[in-house]
Short mmCIF file of C-alpha atoms and ligand atoms in Angstrom, two decimals:
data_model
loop_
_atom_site.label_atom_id
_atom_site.label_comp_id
_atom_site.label_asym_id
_atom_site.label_seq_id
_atom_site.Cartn_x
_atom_site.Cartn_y
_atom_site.Cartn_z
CA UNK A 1 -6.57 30.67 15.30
CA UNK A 2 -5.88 27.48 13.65
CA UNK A 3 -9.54 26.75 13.23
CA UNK A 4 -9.81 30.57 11.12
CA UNK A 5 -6.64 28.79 9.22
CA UNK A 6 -8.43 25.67 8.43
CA UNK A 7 -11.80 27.86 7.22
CA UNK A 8 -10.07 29.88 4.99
CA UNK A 9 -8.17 27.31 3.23
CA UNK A 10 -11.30 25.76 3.06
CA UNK A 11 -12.38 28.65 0.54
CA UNK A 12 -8.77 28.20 -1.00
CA UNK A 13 -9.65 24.69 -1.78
CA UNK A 14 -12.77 25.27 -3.42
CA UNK A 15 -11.08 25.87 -6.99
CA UNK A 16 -9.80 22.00 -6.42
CA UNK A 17 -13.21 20.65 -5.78
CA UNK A 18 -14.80 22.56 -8.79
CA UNK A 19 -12.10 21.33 -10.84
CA UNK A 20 -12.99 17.90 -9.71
CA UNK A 21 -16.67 18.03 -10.70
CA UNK A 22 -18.11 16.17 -7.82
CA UNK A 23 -15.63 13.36 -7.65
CA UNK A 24 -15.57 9.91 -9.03
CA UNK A 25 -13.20 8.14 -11.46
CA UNK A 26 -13.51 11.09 -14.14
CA UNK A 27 -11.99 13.82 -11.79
CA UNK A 28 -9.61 16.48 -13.50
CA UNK A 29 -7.06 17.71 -12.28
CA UNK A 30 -6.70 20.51 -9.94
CA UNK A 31 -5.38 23.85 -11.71
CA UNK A 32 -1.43 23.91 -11.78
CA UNK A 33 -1.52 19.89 -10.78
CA UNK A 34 -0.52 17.45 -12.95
CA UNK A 35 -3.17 14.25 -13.03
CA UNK A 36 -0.70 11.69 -14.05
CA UNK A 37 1.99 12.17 -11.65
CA UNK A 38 5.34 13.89 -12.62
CA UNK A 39 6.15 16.42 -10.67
CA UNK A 40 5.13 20.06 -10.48
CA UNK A 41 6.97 22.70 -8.12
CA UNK A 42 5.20 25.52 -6.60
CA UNK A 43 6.74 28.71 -6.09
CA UNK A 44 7.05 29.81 -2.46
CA UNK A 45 4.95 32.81 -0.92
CA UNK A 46 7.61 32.93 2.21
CA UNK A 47 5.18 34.64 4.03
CA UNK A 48 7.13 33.96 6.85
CA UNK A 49 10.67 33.60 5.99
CA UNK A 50 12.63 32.31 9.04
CA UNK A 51 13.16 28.62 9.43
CA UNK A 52 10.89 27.93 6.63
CA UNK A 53 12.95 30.03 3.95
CA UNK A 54 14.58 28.05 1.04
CA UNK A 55 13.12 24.74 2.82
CA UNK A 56 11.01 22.41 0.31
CA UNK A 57 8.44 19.68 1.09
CA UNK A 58 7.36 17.24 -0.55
CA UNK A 59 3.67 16.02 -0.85
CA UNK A 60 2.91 13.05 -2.58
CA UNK A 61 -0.97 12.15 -2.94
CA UNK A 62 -2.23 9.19 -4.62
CA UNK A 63 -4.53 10.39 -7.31
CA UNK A 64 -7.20 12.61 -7.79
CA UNK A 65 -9.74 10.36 -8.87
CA UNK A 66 -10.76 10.18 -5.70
CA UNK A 67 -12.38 13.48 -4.81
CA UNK A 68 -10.60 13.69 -1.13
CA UNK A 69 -7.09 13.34 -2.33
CA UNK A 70 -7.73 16.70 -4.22
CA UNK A 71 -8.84 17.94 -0.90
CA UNK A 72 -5.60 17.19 1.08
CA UNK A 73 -3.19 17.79 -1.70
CA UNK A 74 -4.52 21.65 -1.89
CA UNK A 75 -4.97 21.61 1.76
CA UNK A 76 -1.48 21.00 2.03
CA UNK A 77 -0.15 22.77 -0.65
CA UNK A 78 -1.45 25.80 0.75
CA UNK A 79 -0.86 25.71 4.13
CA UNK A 80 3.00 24.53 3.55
CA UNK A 81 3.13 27.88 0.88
CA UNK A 82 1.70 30.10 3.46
CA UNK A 83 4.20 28.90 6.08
CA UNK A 84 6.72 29.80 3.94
CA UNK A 85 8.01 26.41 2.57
CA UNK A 86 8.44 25.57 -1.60
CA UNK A 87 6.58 22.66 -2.20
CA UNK A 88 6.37 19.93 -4.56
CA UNK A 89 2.89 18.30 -4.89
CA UNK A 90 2.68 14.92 -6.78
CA UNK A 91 -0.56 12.90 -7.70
CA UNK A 92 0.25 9.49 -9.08
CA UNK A 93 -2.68 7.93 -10.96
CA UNK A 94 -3.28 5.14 -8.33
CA UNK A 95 -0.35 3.49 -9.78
CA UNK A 96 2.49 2.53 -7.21
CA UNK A 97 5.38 2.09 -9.85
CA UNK A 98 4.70 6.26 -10.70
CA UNK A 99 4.52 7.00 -6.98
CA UNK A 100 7.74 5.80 -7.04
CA UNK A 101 9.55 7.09 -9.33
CA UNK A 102 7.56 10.67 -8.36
CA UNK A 103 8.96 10.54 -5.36
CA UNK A 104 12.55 9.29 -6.43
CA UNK A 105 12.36 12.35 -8.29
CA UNK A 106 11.30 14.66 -5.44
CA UNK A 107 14.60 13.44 -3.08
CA UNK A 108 16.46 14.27 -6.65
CA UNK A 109 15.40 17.70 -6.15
CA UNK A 110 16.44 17.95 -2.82
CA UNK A 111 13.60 18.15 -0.78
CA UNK A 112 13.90 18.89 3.14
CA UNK A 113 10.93 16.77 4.37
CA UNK A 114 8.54 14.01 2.48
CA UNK A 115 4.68 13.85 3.35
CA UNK A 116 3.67 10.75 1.33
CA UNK A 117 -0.40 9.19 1.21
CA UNK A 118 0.89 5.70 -0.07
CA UNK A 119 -0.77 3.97 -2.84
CA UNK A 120 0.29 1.31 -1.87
CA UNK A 121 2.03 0.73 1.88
CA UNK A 122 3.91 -2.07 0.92
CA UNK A 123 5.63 -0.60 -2.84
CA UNK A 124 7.73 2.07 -1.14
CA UNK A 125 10.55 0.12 0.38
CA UNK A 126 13.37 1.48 -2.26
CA UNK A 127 12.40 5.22 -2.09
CA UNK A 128 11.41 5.01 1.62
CA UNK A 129 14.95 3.43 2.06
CA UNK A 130 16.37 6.23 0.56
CA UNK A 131 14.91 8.56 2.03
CA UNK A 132 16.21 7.08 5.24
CA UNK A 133 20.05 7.16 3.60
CA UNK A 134 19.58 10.89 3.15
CA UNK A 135 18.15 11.23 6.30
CA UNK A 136 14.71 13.19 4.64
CA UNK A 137 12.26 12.57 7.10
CA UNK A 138 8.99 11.19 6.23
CA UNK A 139 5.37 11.67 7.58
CA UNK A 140 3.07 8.87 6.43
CA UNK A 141 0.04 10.84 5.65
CA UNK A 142 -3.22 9.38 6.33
CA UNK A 143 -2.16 5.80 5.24
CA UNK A 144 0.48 4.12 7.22
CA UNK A 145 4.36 3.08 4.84
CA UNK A 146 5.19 -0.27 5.91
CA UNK A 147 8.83 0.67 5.91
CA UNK A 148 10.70 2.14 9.06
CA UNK A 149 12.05 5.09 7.78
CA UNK A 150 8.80 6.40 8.80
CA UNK A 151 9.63 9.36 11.14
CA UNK A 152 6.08 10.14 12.10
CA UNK A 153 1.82 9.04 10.98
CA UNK A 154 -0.55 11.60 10.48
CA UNK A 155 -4.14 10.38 10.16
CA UNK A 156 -7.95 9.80 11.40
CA UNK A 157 -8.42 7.38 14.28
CA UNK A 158 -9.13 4.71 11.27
CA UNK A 159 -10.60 1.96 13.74
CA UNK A 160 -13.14 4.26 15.17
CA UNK A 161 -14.46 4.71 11.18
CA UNK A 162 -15.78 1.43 11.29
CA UNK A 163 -16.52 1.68 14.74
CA UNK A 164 -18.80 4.53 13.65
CA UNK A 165 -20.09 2.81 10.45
CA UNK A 166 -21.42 -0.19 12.31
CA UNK A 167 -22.22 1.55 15.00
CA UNK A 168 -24.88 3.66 13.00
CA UNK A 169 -26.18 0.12 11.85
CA UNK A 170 -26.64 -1.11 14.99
CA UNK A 171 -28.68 1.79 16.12
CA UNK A 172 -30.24 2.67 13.41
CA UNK A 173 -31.81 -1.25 12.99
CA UNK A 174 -32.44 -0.81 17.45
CA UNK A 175 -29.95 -4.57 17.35
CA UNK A 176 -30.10 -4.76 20.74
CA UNK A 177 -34.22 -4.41 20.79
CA UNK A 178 -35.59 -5.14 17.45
CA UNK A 179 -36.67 -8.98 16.94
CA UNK A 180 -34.94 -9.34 13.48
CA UNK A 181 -33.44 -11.28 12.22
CA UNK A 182 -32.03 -8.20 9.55
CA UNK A 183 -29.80 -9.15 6.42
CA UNK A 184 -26.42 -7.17 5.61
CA UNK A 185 -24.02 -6.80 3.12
CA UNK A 186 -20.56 -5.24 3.59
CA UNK A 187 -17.62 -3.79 1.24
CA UNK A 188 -14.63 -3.19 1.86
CA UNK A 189 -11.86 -1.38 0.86
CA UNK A 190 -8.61 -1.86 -1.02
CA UNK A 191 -6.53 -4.41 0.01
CA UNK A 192 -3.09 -2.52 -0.69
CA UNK A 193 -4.38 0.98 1.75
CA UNK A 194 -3.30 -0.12 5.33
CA UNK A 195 -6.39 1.76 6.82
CA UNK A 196 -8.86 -0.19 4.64
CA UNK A 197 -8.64 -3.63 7.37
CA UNK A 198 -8.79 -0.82 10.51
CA UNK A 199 -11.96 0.34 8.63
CA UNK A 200 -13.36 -2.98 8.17
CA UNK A 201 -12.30 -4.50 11.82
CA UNK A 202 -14.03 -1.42 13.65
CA UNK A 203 -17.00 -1.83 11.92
CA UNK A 204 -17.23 -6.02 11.68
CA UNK A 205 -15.93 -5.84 15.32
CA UNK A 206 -18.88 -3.59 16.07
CA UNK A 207 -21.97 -6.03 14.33
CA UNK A 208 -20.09 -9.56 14.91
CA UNK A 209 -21.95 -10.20 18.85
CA UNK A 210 -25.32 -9.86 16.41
CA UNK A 211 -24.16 -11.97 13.57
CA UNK A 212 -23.37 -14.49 15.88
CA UNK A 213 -26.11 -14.36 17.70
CA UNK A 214 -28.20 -14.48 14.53
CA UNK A 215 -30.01 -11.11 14.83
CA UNK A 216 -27.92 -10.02 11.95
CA UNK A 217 -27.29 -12.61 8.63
CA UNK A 218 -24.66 -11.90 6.06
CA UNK A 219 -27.08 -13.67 3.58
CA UNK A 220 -23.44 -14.45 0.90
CA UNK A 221 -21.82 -15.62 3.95
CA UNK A 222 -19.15 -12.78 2.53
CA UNK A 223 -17.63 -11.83 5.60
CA UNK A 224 -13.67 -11.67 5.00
CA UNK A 225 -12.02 -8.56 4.23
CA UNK A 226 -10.48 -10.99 1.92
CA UNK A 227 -13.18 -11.58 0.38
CA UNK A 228 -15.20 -7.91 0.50
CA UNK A 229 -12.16 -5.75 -0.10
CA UNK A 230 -11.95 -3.51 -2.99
CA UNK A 231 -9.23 -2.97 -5.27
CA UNK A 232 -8.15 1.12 -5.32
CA UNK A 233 -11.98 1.65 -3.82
CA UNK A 234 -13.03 1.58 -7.27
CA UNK A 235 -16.73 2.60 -7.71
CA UNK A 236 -16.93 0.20 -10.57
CA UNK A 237 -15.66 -2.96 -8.81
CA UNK A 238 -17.77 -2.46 -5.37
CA UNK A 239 -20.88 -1.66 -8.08
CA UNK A 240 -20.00 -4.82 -9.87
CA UNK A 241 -19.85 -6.78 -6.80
CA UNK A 242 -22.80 -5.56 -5.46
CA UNK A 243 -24.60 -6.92 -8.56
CA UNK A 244 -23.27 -9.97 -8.53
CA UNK A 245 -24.24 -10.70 -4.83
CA UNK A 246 -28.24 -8.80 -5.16
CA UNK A 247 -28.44 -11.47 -8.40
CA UNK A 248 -27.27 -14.43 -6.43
CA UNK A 249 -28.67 -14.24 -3.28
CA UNK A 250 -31.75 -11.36 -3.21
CA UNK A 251 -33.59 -11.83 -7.02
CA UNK A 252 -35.78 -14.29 -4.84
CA UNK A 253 -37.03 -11.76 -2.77
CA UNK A 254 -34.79 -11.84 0.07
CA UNK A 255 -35.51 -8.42 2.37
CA UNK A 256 -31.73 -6.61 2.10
CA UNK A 257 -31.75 -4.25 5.23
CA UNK A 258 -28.17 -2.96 5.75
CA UNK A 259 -25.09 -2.48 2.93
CA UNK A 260 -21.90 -1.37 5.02
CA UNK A 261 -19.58 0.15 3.16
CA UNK A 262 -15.99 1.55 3.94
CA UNK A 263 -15.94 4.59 2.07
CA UNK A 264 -17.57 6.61 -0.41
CA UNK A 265 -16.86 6.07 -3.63
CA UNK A 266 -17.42 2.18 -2.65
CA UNK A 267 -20.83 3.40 -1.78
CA UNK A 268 -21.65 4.99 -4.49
CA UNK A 269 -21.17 2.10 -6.56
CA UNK A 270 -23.38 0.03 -4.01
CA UNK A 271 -25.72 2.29 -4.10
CA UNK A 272 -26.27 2.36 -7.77
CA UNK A 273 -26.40 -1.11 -7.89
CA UNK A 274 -29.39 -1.64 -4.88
CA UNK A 275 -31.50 1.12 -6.93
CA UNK A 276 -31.36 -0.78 -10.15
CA UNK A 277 -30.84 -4.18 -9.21
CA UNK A 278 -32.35 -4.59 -5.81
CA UNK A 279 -36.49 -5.47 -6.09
CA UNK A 280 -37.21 -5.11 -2.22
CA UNK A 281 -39.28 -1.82 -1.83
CA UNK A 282 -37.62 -1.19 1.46
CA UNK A 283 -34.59 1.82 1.96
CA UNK A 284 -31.44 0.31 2.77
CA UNK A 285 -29.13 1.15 5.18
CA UNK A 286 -25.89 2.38 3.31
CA UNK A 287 -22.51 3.48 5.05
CA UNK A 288 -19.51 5.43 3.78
CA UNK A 289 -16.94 7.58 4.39
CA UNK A 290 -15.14 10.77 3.48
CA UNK A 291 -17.94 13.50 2.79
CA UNK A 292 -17.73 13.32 -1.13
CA UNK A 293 -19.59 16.10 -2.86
CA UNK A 294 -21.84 12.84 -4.80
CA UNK A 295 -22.21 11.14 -1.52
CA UNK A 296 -23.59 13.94 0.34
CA UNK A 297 -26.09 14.44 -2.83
CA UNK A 298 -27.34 10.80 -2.08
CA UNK A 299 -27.38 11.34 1.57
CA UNK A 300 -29.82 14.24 0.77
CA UNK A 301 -31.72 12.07 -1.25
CA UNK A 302 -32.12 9.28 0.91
CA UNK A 303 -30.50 6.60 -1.25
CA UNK A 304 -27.41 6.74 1.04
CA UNK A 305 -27.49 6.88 5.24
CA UNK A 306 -24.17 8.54 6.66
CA UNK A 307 -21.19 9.23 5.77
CA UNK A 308 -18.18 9.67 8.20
CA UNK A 309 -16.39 12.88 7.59
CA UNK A 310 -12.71 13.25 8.05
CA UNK A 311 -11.73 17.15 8.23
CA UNK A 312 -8.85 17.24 6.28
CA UNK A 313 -8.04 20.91 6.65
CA UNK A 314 -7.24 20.00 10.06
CA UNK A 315 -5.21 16.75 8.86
CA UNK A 316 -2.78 19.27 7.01
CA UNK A 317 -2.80 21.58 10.05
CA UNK A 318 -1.48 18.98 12.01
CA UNK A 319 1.12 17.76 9.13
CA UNK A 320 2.27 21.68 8.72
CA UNK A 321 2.82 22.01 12.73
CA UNK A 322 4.34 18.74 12.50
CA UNK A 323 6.95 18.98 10.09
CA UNK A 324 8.06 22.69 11.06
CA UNK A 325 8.81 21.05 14.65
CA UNK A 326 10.64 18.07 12.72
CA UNK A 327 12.47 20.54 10.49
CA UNK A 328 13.26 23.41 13.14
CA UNK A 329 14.45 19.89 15.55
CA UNK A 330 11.77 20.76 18.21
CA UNK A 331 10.41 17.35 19.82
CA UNK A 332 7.30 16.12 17.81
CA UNK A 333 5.39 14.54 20.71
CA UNK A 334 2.30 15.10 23.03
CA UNK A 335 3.68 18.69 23.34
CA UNK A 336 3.01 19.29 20.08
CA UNK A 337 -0.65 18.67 20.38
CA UNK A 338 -0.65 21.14 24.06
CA UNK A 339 1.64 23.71 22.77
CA UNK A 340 -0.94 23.95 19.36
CA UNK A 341 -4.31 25.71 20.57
CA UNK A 342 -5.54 23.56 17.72
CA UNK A 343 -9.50 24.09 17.71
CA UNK A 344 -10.32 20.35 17.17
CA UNK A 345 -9.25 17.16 18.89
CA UNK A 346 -6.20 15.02 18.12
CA UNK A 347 -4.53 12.21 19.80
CA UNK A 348 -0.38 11.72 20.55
CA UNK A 349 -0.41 7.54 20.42
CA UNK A 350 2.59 5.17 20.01
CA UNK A 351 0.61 2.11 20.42
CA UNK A 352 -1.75 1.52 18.08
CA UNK A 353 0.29 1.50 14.54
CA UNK A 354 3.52 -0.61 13.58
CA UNK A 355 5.76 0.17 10.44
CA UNK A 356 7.16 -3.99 10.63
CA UNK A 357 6.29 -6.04 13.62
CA UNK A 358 7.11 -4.61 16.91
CA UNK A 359 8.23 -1.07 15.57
CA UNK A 360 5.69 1.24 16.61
CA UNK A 361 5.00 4.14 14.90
CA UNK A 362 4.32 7.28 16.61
CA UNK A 363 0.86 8.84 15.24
CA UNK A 364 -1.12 11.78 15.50
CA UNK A 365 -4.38 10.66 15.08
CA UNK A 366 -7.66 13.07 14.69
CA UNK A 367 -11.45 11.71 15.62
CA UNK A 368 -13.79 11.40 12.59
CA UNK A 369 -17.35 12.49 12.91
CA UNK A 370 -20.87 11.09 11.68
CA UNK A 371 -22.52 12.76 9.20
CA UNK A 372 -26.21 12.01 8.02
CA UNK A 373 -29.13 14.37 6.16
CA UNK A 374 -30.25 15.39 9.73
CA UNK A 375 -27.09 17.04 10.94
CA UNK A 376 -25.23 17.65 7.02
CA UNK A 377 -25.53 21.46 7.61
CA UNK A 378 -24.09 22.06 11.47
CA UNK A 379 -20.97 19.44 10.83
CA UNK A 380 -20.33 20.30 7.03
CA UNK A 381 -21.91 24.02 6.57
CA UNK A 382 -21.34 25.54 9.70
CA UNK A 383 -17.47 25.17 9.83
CA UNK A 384 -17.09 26.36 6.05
CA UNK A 385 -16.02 23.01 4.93
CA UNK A 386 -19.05 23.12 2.35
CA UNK A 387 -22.14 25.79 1.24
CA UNK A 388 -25.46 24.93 0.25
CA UNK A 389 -26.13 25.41 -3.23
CA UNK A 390 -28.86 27.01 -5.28
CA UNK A 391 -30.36 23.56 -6.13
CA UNK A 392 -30.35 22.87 -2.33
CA UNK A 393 -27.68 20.19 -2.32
CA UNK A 394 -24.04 21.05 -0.60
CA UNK A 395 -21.31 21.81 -2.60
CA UNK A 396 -17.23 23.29 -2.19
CA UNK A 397 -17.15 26.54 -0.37
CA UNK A 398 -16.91 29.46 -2.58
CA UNK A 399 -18.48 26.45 -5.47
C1 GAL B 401 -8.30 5.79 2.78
C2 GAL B 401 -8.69 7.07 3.40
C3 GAL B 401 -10.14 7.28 3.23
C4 GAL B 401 -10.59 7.09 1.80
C5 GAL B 401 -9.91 5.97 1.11
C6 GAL B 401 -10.08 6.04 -0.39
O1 GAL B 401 -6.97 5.52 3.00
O2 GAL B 401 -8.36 7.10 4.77
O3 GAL B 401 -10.47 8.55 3.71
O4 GAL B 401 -10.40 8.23 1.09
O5 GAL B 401 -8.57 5.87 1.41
O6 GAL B 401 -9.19 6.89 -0.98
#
């Protein structure tokens, strides 16, 4: 039942991801959406009527530059209309100042609930602290608010992306039987996203037994997330980067076996960078993350390996049954997950994720999947998340 929901909103969706032209830093808007924040209200269907009726959330996504964000923010959008709820959907050009002030402006217009993708997890203390004065209740979506008012987190087990990432390096280079030594690059993502360490830890937590045992060489020595991360998982900065280290430590000749990257559009710009700046004649191993429509063209190609898909209809199934418990004052616990007959799998944990030190944060947290040339078509095609186009390369549903 919720699976046929998910599918058909993933043909809803499909205007978004035309709109957005394949992703990357020139992404317009979706129709009706504003690109550059401010807010935009969208009338109610109230399909349902009930506890829904005359109830308004708010959704505030970071930007659509990135081509998921334009994912979730329809994916939302319509599922929240459907159930009945007016919603207000913000998108606020990576910058954490408009986030702000678009959200300021949503508790000014009296929403009931606040589902907020941070920017930046550390900018929202004044709004977030609002919020909590009013008693709006908030559900982190995707990346955890460092602030308490946090009432619940909604996201992907983010560990188990790396875990995944450097998991498909190990195998895919046989670590634990191959001689080596193999040499390996990795980028990470921005510093100011709380999921972009989980991302990196899973994965370096994954390959650090071979790199100490020398069967693995990080031939820059760059190994810190300090030191790999990349501001708003800009395509341009990872690309830069990626040229900078191929001209200081490969122009000799140096074999480059494995790039792991945190995300997509991080590995797009790595990507562009080993096939014009990288002599070696070997493929590399590339990583990313998130199933972009540009990605998945490389994948096909065979210029990037995997990518780890995170099904974000289901992410916004899970926020919608959610926030109609929090709003209707049903518990919001493991219940939630038994009473659902969701189709997919999703974990109740109050462990893992902490708002400040020592308060835990109780999360809903959905298992991400591996996605590579060999299996793009069951994982991606199959479930209607994507269609294959006329040029043979995998595009929105209904694209
Ligand atoms: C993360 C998110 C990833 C990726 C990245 C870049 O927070 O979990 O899926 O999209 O941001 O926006």
């Amino acid at each position: 039942m919720k699976k046929t929901l998910a599918l058909i909103l993933a043909a809803c969706m499909s205007f978004s991801l035309v709109a957005c032209g394949g992703g990357g830093e020139n992404s317009t808007p979706n129709p009706g959406s504003q690109s550059t924040g401010g807010s935009q209200v969208s009338g109610s269907q109230t399909t349902t009527g009930g506890d829904a009726a005359g109830k308004t959330v708010g959704i505030a996504m970071p930007t659509q530059s990135l081509e998921r964000w334009n994912r979730d923010g329809a994916y939302l959008d319509e599922q929240f209309k459907a159930a009945g709820y007016k919603t207000i959907v913000t998108y606020s050009d990576n910058k954490n100042e408009q986030q702000v002030n678009d959200i300021q402006n949503m508790l000014s217009q009296g929403v009931d609930l606040l589902i907020i993708a941070a920017i930046d997890g550390n900018g929202l203390n004044t709004v977030m602290n609002d919020a909590g004065a009013a008693n709006i209740p908030v559900i982190a979506y995707d990346r955890l608010i460092m602030n308490d008012n946090v009432s619940y987190y909604v996201s992907f087990d983010n560990y188990t992306v790396g875990k995944l990432q450097g998991t498909y390096v190990k195998d895919t280079l046989d670590l634990d039987n191959a001689a080596g030594p193999f040499n390996i690059e990795f980028t990470g993502g921005d510093p100011a996203d709380n999921n972009a360490p989980f991302f990196f830890n899973g994965a370096m937590d994954t390959l650090k037994p071979y790199i100490d045992s020398g069967k693995l060489n990080v031939v820059s020595g760059q190994t810190e997330f300090s030191v790999v991360g990349t501001e708003q998982w800009k395509t341009e900065a990872a690309l830069n980067r990626a040229q900078n280290v191929l001209a200081s430590y490969y122009s000799d000749g140096t074999k480059l076996d494995a790039w792991l990257c945190s995300n997509d559009s991080t590995a797009l710009g790595v990507t562009q960078a080993v096939l014009s700046d990288y002599a070696g004649g070997n493929s590399v191993i590339i990583t990313g993350q998130d199933g972009d429509v540009a990605n998945l063209r490389n994948i096909k190609d065979g210029v990037q390996s995997m990518t780890v898909y995170k099904a974000v209809a289901n992410e916004a199934v899970v926020t919608l049954d959610l926030a109609k418990a929090i709003l209707d004052g049903k518990t919001a616990d493991e219940s939630l997950i038994s009473a659902s007959g969701w189709g997919f799998d999703c974990a109740f944990d109050t462990e893992s994720y902490e708002t400040t030190p020592g308060n835990k944060c109780p999360s809903f947290l959905l298992v991400p999947d591996v996605v590579t040339a060999d299996n793009m078509e069951e994982k991606l095609v199959t479930p209607g998340y994507y269609k294959v186009g006329a040029d043979g390369y995998l595009e929105a549903t209904n694209g």
